[in-house]
mmCIF file of C-alpha atoms in Angstrom:
data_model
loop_
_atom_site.group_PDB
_atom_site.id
_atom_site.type_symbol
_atom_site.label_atom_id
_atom_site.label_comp_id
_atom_site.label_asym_id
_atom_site.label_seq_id
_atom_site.Cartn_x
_atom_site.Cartn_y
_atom_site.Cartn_z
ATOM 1 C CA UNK P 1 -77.936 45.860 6.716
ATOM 2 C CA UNK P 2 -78.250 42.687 4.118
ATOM 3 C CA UNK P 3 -77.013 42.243 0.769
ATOM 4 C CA UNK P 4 -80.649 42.836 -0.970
ATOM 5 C CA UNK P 5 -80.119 45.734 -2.032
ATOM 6 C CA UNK P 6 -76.778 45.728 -2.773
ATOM 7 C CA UNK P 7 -75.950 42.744 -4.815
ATOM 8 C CA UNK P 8 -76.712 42.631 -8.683
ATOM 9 C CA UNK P 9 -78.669 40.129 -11.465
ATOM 10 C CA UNK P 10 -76.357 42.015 -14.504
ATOM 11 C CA UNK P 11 -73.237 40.449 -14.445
ATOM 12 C CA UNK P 12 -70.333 39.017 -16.979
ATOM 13 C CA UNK P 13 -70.927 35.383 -17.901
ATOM 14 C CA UNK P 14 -69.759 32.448 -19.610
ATOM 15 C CA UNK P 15 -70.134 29.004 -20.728
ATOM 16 C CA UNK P 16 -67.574 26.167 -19.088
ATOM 17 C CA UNK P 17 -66.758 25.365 -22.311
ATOM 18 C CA UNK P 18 -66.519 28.713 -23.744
ATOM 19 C CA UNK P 19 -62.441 29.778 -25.147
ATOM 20 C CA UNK P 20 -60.398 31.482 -22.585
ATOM 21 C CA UNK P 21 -59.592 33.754 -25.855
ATOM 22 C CA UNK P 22 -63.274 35.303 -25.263
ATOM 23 C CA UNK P 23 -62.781 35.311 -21.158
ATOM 24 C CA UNK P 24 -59.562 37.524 -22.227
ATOM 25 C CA UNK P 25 -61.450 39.808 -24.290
ATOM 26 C CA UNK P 26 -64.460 39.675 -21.884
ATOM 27 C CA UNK P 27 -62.054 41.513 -19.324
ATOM 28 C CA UNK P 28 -60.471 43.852 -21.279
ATOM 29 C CA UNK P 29 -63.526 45.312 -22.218
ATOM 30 C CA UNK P 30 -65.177 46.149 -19.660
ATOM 31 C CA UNK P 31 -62.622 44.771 -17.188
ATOM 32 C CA UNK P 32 -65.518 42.903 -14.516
ATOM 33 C CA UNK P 33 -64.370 42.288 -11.323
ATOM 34 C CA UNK P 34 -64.994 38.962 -12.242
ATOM 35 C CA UNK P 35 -66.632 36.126 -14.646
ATOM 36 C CA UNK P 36 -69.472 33.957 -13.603
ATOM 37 C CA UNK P 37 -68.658 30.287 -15.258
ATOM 38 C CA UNK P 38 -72.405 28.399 -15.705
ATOM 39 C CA UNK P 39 -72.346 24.803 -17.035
ATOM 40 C CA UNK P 40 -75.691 23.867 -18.239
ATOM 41 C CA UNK P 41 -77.159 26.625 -16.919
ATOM 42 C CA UNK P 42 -75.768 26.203 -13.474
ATOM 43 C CA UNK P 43 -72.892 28.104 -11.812
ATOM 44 C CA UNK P 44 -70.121 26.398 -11.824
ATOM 45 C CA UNK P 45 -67.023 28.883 -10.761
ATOM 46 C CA UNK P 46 -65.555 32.412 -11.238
ATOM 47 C CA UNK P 47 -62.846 33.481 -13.278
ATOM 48 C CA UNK P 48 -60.608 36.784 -11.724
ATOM 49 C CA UNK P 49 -58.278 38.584 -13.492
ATOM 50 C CA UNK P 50 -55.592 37.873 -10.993
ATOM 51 C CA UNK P 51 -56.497 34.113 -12.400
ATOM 52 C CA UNK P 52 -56.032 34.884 -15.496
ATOM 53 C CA UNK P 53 -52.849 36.571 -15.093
ATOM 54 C CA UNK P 54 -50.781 34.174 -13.289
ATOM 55 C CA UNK P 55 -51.989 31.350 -15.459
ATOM 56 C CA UNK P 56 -50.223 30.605 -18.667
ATOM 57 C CA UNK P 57 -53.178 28.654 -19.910
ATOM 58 C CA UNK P 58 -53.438 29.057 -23.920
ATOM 59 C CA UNK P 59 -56.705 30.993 -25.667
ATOM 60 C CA UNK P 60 -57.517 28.144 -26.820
ATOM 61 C CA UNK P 61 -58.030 25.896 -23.583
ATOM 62 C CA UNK P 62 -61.505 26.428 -22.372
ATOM 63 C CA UNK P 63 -62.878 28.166 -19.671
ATOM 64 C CA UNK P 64 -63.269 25.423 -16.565
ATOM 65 C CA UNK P 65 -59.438 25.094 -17.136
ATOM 66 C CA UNK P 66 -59.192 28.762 -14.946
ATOM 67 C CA UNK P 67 -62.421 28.790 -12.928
ATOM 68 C CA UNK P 68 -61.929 28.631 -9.403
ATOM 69 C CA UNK P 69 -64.355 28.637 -6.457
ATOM 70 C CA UNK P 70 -65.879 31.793 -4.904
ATOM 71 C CA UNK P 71 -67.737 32.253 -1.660
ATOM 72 C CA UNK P 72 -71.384 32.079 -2.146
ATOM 73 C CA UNK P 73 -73.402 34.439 -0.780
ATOM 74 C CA UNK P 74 -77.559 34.287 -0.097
ATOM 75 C CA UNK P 75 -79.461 38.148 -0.892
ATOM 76 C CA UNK P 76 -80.365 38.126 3.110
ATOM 77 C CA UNK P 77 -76.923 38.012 4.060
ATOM 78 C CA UNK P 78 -75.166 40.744 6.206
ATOM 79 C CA UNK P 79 -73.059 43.462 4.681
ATOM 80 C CA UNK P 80 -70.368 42.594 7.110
ATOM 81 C CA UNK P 81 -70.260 39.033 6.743
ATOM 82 C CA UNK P 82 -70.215 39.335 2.881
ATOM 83 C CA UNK P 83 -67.159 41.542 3.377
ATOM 84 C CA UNK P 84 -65.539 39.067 5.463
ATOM 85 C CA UNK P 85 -65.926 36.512 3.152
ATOM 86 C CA UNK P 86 -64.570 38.532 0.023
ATOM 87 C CA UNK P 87 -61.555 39.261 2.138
ATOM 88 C CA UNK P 88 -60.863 35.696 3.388
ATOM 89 C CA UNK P 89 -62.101 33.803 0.303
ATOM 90 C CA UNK P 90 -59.711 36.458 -1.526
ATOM 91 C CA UNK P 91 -62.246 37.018 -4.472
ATOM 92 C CA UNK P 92 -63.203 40.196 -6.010
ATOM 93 C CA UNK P 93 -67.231 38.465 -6.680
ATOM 94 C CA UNK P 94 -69.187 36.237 -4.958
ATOM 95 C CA UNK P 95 -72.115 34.474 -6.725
ATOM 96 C CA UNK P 96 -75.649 35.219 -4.644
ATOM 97 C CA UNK P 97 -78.143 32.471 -4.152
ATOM 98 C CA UNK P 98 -81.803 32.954 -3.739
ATOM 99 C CA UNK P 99 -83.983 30.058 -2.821
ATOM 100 C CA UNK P 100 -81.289 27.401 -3.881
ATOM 101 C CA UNK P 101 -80.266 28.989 -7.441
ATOM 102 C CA UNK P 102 -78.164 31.753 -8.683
ATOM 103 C CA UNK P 103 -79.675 35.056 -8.717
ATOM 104 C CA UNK P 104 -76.378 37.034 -9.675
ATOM 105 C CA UNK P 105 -73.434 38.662 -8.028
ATOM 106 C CA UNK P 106 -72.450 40.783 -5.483
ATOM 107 C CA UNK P 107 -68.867 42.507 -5.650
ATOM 108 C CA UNK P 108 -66.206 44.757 -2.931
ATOM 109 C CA UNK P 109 -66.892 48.065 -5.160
ATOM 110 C CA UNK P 110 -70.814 47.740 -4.442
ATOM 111 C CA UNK P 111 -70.561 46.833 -0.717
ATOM 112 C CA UNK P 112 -68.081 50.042 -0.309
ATOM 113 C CA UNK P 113 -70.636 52.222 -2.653
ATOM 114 C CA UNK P 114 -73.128 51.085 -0.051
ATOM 115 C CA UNK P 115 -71.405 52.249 2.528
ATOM 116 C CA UNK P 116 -69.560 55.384 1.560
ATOM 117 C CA UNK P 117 -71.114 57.737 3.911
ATOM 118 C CA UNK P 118 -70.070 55.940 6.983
ATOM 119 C CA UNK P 119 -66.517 55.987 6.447
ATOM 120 C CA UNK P 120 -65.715 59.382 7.072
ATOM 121 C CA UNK P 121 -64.971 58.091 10.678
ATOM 122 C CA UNK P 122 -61.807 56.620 10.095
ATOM 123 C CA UNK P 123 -58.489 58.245 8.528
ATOM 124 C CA UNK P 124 -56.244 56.750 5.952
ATOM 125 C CA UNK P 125 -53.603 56.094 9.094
ATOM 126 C CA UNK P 126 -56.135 53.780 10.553
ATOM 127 C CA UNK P 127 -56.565 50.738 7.699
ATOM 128 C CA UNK P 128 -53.249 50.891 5.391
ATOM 129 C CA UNK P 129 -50.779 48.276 5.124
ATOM 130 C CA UNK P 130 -47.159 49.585 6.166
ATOM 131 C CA UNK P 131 -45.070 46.330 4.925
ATOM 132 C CA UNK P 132 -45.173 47.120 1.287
ATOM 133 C CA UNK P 133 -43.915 45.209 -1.677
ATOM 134 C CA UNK P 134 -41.937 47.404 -4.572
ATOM 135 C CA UNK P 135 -39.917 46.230 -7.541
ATOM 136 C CA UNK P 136 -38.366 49.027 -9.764
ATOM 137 C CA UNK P 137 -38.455 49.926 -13.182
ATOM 138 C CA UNK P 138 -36.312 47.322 -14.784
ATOM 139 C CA UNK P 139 -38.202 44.503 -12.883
ATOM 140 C CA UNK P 140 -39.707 42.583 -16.018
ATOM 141 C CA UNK P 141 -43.289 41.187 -16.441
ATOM 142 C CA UNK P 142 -42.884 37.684 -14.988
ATOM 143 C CA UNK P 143 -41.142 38.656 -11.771
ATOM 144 C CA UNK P 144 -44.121 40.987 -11.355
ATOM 145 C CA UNK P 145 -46.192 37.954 -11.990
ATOM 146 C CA UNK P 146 -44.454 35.901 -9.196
ATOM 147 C CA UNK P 147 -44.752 38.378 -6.582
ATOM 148 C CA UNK P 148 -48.442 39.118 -6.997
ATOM 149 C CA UNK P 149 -48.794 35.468 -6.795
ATOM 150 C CA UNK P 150 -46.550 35.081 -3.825
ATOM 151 C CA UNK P 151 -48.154 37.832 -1.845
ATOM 152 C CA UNK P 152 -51.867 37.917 -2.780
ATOM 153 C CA UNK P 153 -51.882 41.011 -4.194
ATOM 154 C CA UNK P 154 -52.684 42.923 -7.177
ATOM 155 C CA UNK P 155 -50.800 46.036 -7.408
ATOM 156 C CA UNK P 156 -47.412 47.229 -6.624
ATOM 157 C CA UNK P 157 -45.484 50.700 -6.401
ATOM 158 C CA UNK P 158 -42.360 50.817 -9.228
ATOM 159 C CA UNK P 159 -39.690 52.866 -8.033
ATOM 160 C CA UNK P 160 -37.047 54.442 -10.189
ATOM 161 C CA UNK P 161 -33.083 54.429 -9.536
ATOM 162 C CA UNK P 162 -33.342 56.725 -6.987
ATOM 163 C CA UNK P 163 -35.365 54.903 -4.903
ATOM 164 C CA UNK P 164 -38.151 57.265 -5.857
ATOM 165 C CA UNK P 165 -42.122 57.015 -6.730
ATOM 166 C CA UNK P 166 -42.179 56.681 -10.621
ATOM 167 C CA UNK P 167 -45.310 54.550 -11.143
ATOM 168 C CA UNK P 168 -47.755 51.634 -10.130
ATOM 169 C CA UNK P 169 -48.117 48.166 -12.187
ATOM 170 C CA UNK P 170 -51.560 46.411 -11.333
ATOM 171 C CA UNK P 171 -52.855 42.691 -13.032
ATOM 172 C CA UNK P 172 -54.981 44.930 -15.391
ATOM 173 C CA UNK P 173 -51.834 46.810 -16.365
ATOM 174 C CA UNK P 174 -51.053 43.377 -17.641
ATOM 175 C CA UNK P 175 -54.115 41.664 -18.797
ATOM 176 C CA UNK P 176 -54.185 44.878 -20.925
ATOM 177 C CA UNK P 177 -50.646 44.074 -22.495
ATOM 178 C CA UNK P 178 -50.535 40.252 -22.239
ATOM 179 C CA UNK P 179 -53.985 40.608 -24.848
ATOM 180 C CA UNK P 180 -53.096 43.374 -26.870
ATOM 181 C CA UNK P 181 -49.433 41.224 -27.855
ATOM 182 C CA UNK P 182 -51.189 38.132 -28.223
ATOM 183 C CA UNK P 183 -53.892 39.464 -30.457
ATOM 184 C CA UNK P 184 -50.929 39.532 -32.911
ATOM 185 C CA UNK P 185 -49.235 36.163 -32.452
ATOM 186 C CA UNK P 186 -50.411 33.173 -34.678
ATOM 187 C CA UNK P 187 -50.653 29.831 -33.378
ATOM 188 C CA UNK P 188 -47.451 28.890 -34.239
ATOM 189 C CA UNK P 189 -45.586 31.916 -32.647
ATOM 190 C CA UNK P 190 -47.856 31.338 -29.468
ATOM 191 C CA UNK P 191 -44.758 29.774 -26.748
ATOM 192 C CA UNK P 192 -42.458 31.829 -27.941
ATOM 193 C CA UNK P 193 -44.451 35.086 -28.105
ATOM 194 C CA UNK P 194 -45.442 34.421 -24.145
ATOM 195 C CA UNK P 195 -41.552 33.961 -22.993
ATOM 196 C CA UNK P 196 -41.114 37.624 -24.528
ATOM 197 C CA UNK P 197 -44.068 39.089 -22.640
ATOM 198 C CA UNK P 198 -42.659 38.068 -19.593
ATOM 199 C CA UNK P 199 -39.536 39.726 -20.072
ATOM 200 C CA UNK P 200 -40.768 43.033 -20.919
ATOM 201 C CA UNK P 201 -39.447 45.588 -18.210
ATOM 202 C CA UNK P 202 -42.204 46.629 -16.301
ATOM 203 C CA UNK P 203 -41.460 50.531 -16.840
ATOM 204 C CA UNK P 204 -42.646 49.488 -20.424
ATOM 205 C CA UNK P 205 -46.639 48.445 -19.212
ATOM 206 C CA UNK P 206 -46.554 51.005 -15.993
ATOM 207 C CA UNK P 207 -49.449 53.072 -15.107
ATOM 208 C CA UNK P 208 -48.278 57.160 -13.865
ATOM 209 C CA UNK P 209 -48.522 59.057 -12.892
ATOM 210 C CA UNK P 210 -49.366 57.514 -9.549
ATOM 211 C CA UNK P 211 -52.628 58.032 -7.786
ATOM 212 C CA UNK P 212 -51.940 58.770 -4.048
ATOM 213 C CA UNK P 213 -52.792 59.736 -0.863
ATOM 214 C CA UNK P 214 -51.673 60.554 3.080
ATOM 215 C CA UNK P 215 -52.309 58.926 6.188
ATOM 216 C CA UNK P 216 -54.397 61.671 7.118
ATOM 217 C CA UNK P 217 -57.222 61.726 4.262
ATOM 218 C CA UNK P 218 -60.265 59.930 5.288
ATOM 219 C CA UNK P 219 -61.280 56.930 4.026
ATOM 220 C CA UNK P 220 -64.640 58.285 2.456
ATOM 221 C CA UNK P 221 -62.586 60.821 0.492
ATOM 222 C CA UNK P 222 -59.927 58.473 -0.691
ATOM 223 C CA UNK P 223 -62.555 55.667 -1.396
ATOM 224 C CA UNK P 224 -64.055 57.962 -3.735
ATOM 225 C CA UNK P 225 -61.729 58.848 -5.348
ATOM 226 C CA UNK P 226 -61.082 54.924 -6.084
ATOM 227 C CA UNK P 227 -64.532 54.720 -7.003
ATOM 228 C CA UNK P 228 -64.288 57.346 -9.190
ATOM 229 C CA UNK P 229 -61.397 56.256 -11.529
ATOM 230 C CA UNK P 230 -61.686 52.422 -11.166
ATOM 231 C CA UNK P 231 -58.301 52.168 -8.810
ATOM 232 C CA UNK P 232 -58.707 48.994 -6.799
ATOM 233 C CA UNK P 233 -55.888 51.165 -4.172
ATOM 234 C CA UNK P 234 -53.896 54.383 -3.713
ATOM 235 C CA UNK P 235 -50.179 54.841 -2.706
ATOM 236 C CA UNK P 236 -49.655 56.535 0.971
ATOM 237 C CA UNK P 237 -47.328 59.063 0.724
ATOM 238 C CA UNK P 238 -45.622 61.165 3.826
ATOM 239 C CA UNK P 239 -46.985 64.608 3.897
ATOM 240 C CA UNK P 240 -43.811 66.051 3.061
ATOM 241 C CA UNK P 241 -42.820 64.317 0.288
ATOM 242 C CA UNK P 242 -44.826 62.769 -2.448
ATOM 243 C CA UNK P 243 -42.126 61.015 -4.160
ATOM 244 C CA UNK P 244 -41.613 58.279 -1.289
ATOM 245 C CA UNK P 245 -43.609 55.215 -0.255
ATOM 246 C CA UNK P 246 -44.861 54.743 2.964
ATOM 247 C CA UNK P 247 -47.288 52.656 2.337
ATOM 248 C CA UNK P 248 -50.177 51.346 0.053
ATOM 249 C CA UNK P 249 -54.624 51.585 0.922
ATOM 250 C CA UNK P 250 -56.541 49.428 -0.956
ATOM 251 C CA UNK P 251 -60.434 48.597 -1.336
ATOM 252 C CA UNK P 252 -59.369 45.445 0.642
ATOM 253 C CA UNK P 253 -58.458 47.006 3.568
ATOM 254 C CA UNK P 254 -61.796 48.939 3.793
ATOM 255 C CA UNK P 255 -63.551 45.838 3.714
ATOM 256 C CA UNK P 256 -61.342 45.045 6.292
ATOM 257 C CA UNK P 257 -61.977 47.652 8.129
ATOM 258 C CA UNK P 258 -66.190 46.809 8.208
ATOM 259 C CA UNK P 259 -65.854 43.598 9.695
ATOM 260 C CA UNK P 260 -63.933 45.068 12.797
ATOM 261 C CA UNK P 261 -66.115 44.446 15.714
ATOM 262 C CA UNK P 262 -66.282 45.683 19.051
ATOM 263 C CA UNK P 263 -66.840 42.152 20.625
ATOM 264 C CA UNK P 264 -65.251 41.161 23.876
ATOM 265 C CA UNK P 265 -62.404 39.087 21.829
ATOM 266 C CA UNK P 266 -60.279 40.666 19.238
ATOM 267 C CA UNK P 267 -61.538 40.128 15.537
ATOM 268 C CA UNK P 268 -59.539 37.992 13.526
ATOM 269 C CA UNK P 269 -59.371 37.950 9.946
ATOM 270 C CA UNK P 270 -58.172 35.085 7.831
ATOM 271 C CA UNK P 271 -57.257 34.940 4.531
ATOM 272 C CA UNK P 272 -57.189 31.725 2.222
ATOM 273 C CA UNK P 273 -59.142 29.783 5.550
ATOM 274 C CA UNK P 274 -59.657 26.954 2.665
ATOM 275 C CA UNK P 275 -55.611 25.665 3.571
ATOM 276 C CA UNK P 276 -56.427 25.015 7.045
ATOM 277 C CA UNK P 277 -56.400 21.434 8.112
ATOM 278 C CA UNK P 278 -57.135 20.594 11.900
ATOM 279 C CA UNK P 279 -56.382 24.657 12.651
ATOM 280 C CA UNK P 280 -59.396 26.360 13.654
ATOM 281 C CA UNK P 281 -60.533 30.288 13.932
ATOM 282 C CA UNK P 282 -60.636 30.135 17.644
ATOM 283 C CA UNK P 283 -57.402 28.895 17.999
ATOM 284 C CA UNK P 284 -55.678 31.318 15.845
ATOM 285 C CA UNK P 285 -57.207 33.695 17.556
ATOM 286 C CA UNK P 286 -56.213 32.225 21.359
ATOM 287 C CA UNK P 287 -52.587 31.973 19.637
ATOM 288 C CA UNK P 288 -52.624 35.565 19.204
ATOM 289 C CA UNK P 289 -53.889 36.687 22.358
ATOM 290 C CA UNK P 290 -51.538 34.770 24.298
ATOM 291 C CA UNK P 291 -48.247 36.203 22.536
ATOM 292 C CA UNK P 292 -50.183 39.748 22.994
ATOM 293 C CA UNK P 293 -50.474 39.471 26.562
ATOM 294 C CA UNK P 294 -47.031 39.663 26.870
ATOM 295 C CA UNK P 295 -47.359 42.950 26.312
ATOM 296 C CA UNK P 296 -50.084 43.635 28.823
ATOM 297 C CA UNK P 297 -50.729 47.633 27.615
ATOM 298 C CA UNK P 298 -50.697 46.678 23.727
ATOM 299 C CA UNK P 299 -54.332 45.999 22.964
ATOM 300 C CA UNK P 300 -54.989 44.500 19.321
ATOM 301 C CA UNK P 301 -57.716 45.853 17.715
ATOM 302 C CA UNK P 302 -57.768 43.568 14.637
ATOM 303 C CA UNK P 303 -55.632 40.747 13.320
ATOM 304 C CA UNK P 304 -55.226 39.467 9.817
ATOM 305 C CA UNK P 305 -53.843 36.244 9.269
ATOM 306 C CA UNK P 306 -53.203 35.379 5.577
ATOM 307 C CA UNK P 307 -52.030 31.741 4.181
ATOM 308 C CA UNK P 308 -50.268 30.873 1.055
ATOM 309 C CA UNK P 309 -49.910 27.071 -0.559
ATOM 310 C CA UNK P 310 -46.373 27.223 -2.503
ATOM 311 C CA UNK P 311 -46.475 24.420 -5.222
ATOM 312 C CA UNK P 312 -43.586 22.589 -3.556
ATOM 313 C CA UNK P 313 -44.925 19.843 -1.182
ATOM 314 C CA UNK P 314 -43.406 17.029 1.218
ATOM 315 C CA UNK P 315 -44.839 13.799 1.121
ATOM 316 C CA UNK P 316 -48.572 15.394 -0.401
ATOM 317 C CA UNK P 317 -47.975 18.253 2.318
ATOM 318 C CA UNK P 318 -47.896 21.598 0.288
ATOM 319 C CA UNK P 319 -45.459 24.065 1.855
ATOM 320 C CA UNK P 320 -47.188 27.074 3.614
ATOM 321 C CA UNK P 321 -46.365 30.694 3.911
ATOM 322 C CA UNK P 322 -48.543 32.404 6.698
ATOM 323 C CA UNK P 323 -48.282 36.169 7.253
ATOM 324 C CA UNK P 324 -49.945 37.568 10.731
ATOM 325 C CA UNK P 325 -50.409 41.464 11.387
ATOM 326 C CA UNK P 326 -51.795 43.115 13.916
ATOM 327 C CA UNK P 327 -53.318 46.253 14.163
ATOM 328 C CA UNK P 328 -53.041 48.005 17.825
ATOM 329 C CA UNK P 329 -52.790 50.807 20.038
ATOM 330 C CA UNK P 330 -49.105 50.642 19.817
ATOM 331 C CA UNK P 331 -48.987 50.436 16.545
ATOM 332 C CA UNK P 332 -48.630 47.835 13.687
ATOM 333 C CA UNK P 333 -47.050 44.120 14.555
ATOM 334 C CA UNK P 334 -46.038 41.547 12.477
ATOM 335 C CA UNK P 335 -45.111 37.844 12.137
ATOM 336 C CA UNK P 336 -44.509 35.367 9.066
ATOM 337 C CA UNK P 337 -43.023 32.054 8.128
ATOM 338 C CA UNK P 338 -43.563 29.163 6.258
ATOM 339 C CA UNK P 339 -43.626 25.332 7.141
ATOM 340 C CA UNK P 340 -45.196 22.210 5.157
ATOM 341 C CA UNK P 341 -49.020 22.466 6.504
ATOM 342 C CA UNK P 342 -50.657 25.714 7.680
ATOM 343 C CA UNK P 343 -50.280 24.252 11.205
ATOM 344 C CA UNK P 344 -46.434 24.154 10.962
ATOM 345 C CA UNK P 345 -46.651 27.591 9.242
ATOM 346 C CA UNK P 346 -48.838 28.893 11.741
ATOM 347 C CA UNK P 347 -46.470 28.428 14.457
ATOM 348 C CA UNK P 348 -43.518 29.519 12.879
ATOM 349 C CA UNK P 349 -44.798 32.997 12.127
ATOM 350 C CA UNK P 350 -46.306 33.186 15.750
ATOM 351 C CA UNK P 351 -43.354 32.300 17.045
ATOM 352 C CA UNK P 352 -41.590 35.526 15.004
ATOM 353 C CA UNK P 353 -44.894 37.578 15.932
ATOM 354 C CA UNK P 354 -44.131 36.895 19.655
ATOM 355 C CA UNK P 355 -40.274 38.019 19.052
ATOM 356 C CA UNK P 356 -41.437 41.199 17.298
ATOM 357 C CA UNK P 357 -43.851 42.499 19.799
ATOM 358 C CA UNK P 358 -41.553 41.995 22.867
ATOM 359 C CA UNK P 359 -39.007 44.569 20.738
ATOM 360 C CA UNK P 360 -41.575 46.769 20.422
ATOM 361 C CA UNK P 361 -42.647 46.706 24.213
ATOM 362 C CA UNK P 362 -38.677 46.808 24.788
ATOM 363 C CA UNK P 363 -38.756 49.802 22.539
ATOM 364 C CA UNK P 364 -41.778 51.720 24.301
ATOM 365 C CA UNK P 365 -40.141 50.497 27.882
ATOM 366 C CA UNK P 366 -36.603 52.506 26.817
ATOM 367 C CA UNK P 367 -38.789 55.427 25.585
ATOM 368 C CA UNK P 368 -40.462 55.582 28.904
ATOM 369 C CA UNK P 369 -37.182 55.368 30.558
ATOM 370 C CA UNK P 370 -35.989 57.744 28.569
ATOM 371 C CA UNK P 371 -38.688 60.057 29.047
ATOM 372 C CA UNK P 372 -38.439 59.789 33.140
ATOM 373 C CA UNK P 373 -34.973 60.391 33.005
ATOM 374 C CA UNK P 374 -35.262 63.537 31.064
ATOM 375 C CA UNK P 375 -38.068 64.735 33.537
ATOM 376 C CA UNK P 376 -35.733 64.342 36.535
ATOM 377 C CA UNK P 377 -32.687 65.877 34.798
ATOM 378 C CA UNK P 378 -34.754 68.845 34.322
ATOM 379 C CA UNK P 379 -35.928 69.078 37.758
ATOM 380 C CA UNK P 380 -32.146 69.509 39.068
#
């Protein structure tokens, strides 16, 4: 199945020269996935909002100060591939080329609108992400800022003093707030007026109450239901208890989820592959098959490697963060670290990936025991 079908010619554009004032309006509204930047008439970049919130970049700066790059896409191309390039390129849009020129866009939401009715075969349980970030409610606006930034994301569970589910803060959430106060600020005002925005608790710009779901709804249903209300991901709660976090789903890890494959090697996933220097895809994924075999009975069905560049560097070498997780029939294993150059970084997190899945075959091993022993007790 291509991208023909799918992808659209009606989508939000500007001029490279255009204010970011109007990009800022642009977004909130009719909040685009993302912004096509042209420059005489050719496409030049995309703007996200995720851009646009962790920049501090005045209204009046123009628009090729924001624009970053964007996979592109041809109309022929393959739902899955177009997935996996969203997810690694880390980009809401991609531009879509026909016969050499831009013919318009193709974004997540329309890929998982495509392919709604085939993902009633997988549950909630099988495509969530366990290792979730949090802040509470006094957490203010540029903290929230900094960890979106830090971990690639664009949503995250407040709790309250109990340690309790009392809302979710997401970069619209804060598009939405950082326009509406600026609208008011003059010119003069403009430095001061952004310091005080990012102190604003986040309990004050919060979004609840919170859209959930459990581990057991399928994916269709709780894709929907995204679709539906224009949530970009729902907070996994235990059956028992809807005040607690167990985890988070989000349209990213459906698209995920399409480009598993049932190919003789495991699938690997990379996120941010544009850091890599001499690393390649085969590599990572040899890494990660030798620190699973020593656990011969845990089988990985999919790993997702994710890089970060810092801003800090060593002699021109930016310093890495690189996050691994793997999804298998054991369960969930994970490995991070950080070193100057995603080679460094790589091996670091490995090297705690390998640590954490010998605990968990230690863990399963003292189960087993456990489990034998309590057999032969009960046979005396």
């Amino acid at each position: 199945m291509d991208i023909a079908d799918i992808a659209t010619s009606d989508y939000a554009e500007v001029d490279a020269d255009e204010r970011l004032g109007k990009v800022r309006a642009i977004f909130e509204e009719g909040n685009p996935r993302g912004i096509v930047v042209t420059e005489d008439g050719e496409y030049a970049g995309v703007i996200t909002q995720r851009q646009l919130v962790q920049s501090h970049v005045e209204d009046d700066a123009k628009a090729q100060a924001l624009m970053g790059s964007a996979p592109m896409v041809e109309r022929t191309d393959d739902v899955r591939e177009v997935a996996r390039v969203l997810v690694e390129g880390a980009s809401k849009i991609a531009p879509v080329f026909e016969a050499g020129s831009l013919w318009g866009t193709i974004s997540g939401d329309q890929i998982l609108e495509a392919v709604l009715d085939n993902l009633d075969a997988l549950d909630v349980d099988e495509i969530y992400t366990t290792d979730v970030v949090t802040v509470n409610e006094g957490t203010n606006i540029g903290q929230v800022i900094n960890l979106f930034r830090e971990n690639g994301i664009s949503r995250l569970p407040v709790l309250n003093e109990d340690g309790y589910l009392s809302g979710v803060v997401t970069t619209h959430d804060i598009v939405d707030v950082v326009v509406r106060d600026m609208d008011k600020a003059t010119t003069g005002d403009r430095a001061g007026d952004i310091d005080r925005i990012l102190d604003i608790p986040v309990y004050d710009v919060l979004s609840s109450p919170v859209a959930t779901t459990t581990s057991d709804e399928s994916v269709r249903s709780a894709v929907q239901r995204m679709i539906d209300n224009n949530y970009d991901g729902l907070v996994v709660t235990p059956e028992d208890d809807d005040r607690l976090v167990a985890g988070v789903v989000t349209k990213t890890d459906v698209l995920r989820a399409l480009t598993f494959t049932e190919e003789e090697h495991m699938d690997v996933q990379i996120t941010n592959i544009s850091v890599l220097e001499t690393l390649t895809r085969e590599e990572i994924r040899q890494r990660i098959e030798t620190v699973a075999s020593k656990y011969q009975d845990m089988q990985v069905q999919h790993a997702h490697v994710r890089f970060h560049e810092h801003k800090e560097k060593l002699r021109g070498t930016p310093l890495i963060q690189c996050q691994i997780r793997l999804r298998t029939n054991k369960g969930q294993a994970a490995g991070s670290g950080e070193g100057y150059g995603a080679d460094t970084a790589f091996r670091v997190a490995t090297d705690k990936l390998e640590r954490n899945v010998l605990e968990v075959k230690g863990v399963q091993a003292d189960e087993e025991y456990r489990g034998q022993l309590l057999r032969k007790l009960g046979e005396l």
